[in-house]
mmCIF file of C-alpha atoms in Angstrom:
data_model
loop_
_atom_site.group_PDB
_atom_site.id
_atom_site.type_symbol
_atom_site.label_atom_id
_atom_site.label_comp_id
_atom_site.label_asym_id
_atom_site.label_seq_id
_atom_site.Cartn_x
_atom_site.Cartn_y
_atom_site.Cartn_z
ATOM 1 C CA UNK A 124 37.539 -5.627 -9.945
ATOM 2 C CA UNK A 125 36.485 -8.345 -7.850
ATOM 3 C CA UNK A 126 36.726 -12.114 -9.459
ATOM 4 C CA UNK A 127 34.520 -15.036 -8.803
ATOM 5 C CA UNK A 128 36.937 -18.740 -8.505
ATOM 6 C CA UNK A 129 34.386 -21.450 -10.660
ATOM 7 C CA UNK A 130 34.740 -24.677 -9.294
ATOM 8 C CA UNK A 131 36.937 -25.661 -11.657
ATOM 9 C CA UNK A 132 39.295 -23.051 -10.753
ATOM 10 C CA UNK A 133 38.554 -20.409 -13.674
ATOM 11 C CA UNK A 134 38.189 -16.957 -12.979
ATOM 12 C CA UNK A 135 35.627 -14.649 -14.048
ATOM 13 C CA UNK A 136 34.033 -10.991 -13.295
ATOM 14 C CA UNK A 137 31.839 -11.133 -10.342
ATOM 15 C CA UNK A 138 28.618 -9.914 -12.203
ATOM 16 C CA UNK A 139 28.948 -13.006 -14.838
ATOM 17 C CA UNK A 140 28.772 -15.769 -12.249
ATOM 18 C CA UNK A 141 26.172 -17.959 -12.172
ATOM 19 C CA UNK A 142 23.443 -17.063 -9.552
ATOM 20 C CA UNK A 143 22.464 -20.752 -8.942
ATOM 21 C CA UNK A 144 25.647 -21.069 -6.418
ATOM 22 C CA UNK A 145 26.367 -19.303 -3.390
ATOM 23 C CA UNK A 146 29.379 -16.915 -3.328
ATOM 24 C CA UNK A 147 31.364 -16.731 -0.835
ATOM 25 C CA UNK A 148 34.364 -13.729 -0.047
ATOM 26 C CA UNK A 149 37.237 -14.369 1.739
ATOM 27 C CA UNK A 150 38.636 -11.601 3.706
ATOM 28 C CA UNK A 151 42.037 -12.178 3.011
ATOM 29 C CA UNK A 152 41.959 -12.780 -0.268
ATOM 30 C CA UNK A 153 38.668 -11.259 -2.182
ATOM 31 C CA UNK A 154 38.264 -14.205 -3.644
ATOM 32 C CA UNK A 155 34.928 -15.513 -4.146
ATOM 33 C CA UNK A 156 34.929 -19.213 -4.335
ATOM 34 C CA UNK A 157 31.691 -21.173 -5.778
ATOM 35 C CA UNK A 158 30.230 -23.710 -4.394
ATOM 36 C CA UNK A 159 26.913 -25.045 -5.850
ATOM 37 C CA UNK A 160 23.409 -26.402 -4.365
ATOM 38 C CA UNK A 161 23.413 -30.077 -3.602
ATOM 39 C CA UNK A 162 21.605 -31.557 -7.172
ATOM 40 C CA UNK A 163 18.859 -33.742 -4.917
ATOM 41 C CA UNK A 164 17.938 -29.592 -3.684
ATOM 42 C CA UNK A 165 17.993 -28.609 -7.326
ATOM 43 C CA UNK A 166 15.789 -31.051 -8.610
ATOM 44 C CA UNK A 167 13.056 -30.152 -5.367
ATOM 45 C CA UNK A 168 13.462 -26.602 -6.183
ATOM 46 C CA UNK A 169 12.954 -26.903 -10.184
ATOM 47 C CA UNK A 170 9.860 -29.049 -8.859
ATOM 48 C CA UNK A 171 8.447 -26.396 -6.511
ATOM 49 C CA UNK A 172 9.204 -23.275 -9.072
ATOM 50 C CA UNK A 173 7.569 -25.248 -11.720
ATOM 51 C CA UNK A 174 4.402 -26.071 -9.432
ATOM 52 C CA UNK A 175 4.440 -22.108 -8.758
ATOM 53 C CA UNK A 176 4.761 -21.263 -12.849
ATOM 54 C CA UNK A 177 1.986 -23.236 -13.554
ATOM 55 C CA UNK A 178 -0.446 -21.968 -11.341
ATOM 56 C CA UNK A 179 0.795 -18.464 -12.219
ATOM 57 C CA UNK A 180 -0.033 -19.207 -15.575
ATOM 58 C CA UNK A 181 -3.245 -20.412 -15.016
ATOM 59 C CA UNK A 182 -3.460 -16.679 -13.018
ATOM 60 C CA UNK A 183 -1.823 -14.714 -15.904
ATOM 61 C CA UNK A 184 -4.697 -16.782 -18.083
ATOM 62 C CA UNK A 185 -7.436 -16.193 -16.074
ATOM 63 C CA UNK A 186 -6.838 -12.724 -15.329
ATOM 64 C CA UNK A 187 -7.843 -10.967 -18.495
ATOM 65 C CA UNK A 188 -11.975 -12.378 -17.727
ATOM 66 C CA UNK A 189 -12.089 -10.851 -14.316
ATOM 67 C CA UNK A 190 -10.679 -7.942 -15.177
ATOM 68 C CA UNK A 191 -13.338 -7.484 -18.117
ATOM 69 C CA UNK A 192 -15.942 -8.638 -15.476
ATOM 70 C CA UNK A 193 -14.703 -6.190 -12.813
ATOM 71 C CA UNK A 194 -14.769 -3.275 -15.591
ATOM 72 C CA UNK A 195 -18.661 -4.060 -16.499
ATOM 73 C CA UNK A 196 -19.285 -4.807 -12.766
ATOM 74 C CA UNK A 197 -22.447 -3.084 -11.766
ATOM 75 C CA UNK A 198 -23.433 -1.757 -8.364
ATOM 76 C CA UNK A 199 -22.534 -3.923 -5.600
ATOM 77 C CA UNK A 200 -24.994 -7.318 -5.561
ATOM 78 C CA UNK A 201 -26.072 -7.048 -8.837
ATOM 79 C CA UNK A 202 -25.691 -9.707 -10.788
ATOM 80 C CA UNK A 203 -22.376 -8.457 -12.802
ATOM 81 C CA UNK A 204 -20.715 -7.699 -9.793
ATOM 82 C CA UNK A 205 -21.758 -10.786 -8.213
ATOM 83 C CA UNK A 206 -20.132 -12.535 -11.424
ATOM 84 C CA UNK A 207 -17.386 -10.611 -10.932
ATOM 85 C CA UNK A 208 -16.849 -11.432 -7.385
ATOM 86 C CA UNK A 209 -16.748 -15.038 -8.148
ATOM 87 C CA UNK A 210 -13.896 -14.682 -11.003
ATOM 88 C CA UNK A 211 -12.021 -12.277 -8.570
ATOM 89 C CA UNK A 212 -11.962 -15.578 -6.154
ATOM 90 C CA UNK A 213 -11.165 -17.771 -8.889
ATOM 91 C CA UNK A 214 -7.963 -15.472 -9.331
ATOM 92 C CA UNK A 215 -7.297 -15.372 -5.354
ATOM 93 C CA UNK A 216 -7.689 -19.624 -5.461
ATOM 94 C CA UNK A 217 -4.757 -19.585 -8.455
ATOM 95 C CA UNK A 218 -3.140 -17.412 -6.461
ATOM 96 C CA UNK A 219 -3.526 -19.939 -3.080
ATOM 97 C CA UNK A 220 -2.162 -22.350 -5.133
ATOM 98 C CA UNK A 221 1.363 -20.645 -5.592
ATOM 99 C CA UNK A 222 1.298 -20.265 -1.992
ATOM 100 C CA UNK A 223 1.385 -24.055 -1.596
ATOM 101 C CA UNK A 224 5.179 -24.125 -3.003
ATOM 102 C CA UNK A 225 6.151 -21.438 -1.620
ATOM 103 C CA UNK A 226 5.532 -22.704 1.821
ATOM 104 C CA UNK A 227 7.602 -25.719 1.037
ATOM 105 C CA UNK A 228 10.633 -22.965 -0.242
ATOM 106 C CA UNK A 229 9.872 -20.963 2.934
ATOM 107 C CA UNK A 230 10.319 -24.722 5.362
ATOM 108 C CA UNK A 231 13.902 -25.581 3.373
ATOM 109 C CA UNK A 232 14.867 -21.865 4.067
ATOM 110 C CA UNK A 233 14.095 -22.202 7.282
ATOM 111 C CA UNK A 234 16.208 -25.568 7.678
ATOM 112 C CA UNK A 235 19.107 -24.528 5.713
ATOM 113 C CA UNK A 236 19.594 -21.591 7.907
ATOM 114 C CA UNK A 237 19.143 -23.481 11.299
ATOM 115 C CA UNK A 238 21.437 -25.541 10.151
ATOM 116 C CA UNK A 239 24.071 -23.500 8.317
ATOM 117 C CA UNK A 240 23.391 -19.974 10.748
ATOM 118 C CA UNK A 241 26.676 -18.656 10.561
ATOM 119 C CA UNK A 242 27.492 -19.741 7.369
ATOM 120 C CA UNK A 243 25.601 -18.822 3.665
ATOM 121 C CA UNK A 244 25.947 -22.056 1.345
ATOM 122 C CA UNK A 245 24.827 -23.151 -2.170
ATOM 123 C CA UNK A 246 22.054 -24.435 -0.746
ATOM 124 C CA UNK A 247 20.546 -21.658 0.776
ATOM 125 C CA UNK A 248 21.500 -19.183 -2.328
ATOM 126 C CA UNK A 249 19.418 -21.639 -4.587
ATOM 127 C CA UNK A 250 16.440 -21.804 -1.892
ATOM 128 C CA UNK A 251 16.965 -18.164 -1.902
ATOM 129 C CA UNK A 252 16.727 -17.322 -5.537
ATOM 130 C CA UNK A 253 13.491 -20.144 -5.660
ATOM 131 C CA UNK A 254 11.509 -18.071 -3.107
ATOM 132 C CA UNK A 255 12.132 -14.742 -4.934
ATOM 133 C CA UNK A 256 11.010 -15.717 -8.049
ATOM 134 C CA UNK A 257 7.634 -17.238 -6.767
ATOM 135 C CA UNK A 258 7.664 -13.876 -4.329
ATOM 136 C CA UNK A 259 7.652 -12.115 -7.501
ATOM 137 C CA UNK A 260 4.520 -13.729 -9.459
ATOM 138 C CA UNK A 261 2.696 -13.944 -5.590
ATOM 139 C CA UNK A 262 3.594 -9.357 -5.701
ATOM 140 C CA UNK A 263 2.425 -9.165 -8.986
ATOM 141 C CA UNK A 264 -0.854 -11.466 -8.292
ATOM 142 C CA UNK A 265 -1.618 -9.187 -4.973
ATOM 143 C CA UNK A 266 -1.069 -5.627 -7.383
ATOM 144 C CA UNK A 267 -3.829 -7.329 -9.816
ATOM 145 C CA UNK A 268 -6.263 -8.871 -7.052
ATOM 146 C CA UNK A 269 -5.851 -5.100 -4.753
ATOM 147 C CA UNK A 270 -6.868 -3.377 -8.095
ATOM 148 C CA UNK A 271 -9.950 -5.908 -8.688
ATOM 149 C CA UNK A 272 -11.177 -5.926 -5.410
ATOM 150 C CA UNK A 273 -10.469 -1.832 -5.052
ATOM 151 C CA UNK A 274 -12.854 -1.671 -8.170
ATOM 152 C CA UNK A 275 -15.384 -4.076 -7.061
ATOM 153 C CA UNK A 276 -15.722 -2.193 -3.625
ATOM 154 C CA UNK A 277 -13.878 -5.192 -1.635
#
């Protein structure tokens, strides 16, 4: 079984290492030694993430009205679908929102592989694991806006 090396020097199974540092194999010794994001990084990350949670909360909140509205929606320019249209692009401006942070994820990914091309670091695991987890909320907000604007005739 492969072993992660902590920083501290402690050893541990692969699968119970922490994901917020980069692991990195040596060839001749299967070693994977950990070396963790720069805290300055952190911080920006935890910043960004939390920017993203929040307006996928507002999302998660808001989501529940238009699909009620998109249910009742009548024929296309009636008035209920016209008031479903408009909560449909309230959902789509939450979901603009997320994008905001996750452009800033996508620019330090960008820089931390320029920089470190050959080479995976802490950094770029953390950056890495930041722009999956927004990905996530931005897949599940396109599944729900597809199905809204699929009913709605969009």
């Amino acid at each position: 079984a492969m072993h992660c090396r902590t920083a501290c020097g402690s050893k541990m199974p692969k699968a119970a290492t922490s994901s917020s540092c980069w692991r990195r194999i040596s060839a001749s010794t299967a070693v994977v030694s950990m070396v963790p994001p720069d805290a300055a990084l952190a911080a920006r990350l935890s910043s960004l993430v939390a920017t993203a949670r929040a307006s996928h909360q507002r999302f998660i909140a808001a989501r529940p009205r238009a699909e009620a509205l998109a249910q009742a929606a009548g024929a296309p320019a009636s008035e209920s679908w016209s008031v479903a249209t408009v909560a449909l692009a309230d959902l789509d401006s939450q979901r603009s929102q997320a994008m905001v942070p996750l452009a800033d994820l996508d620019a330090l990914h960008t820089a931390d592989r320029v920089t470190n091309f050959n080479e995976p670091t802490g950094d770029g695991l953390a950056i890495e694991r930041a722009r999956e987890t927004v990905n996530a909320w931005l897949a599940e907000q396109d599944a729900v806006l597809d199905a809204l604007s699929r009913r709605l005739g969009l």
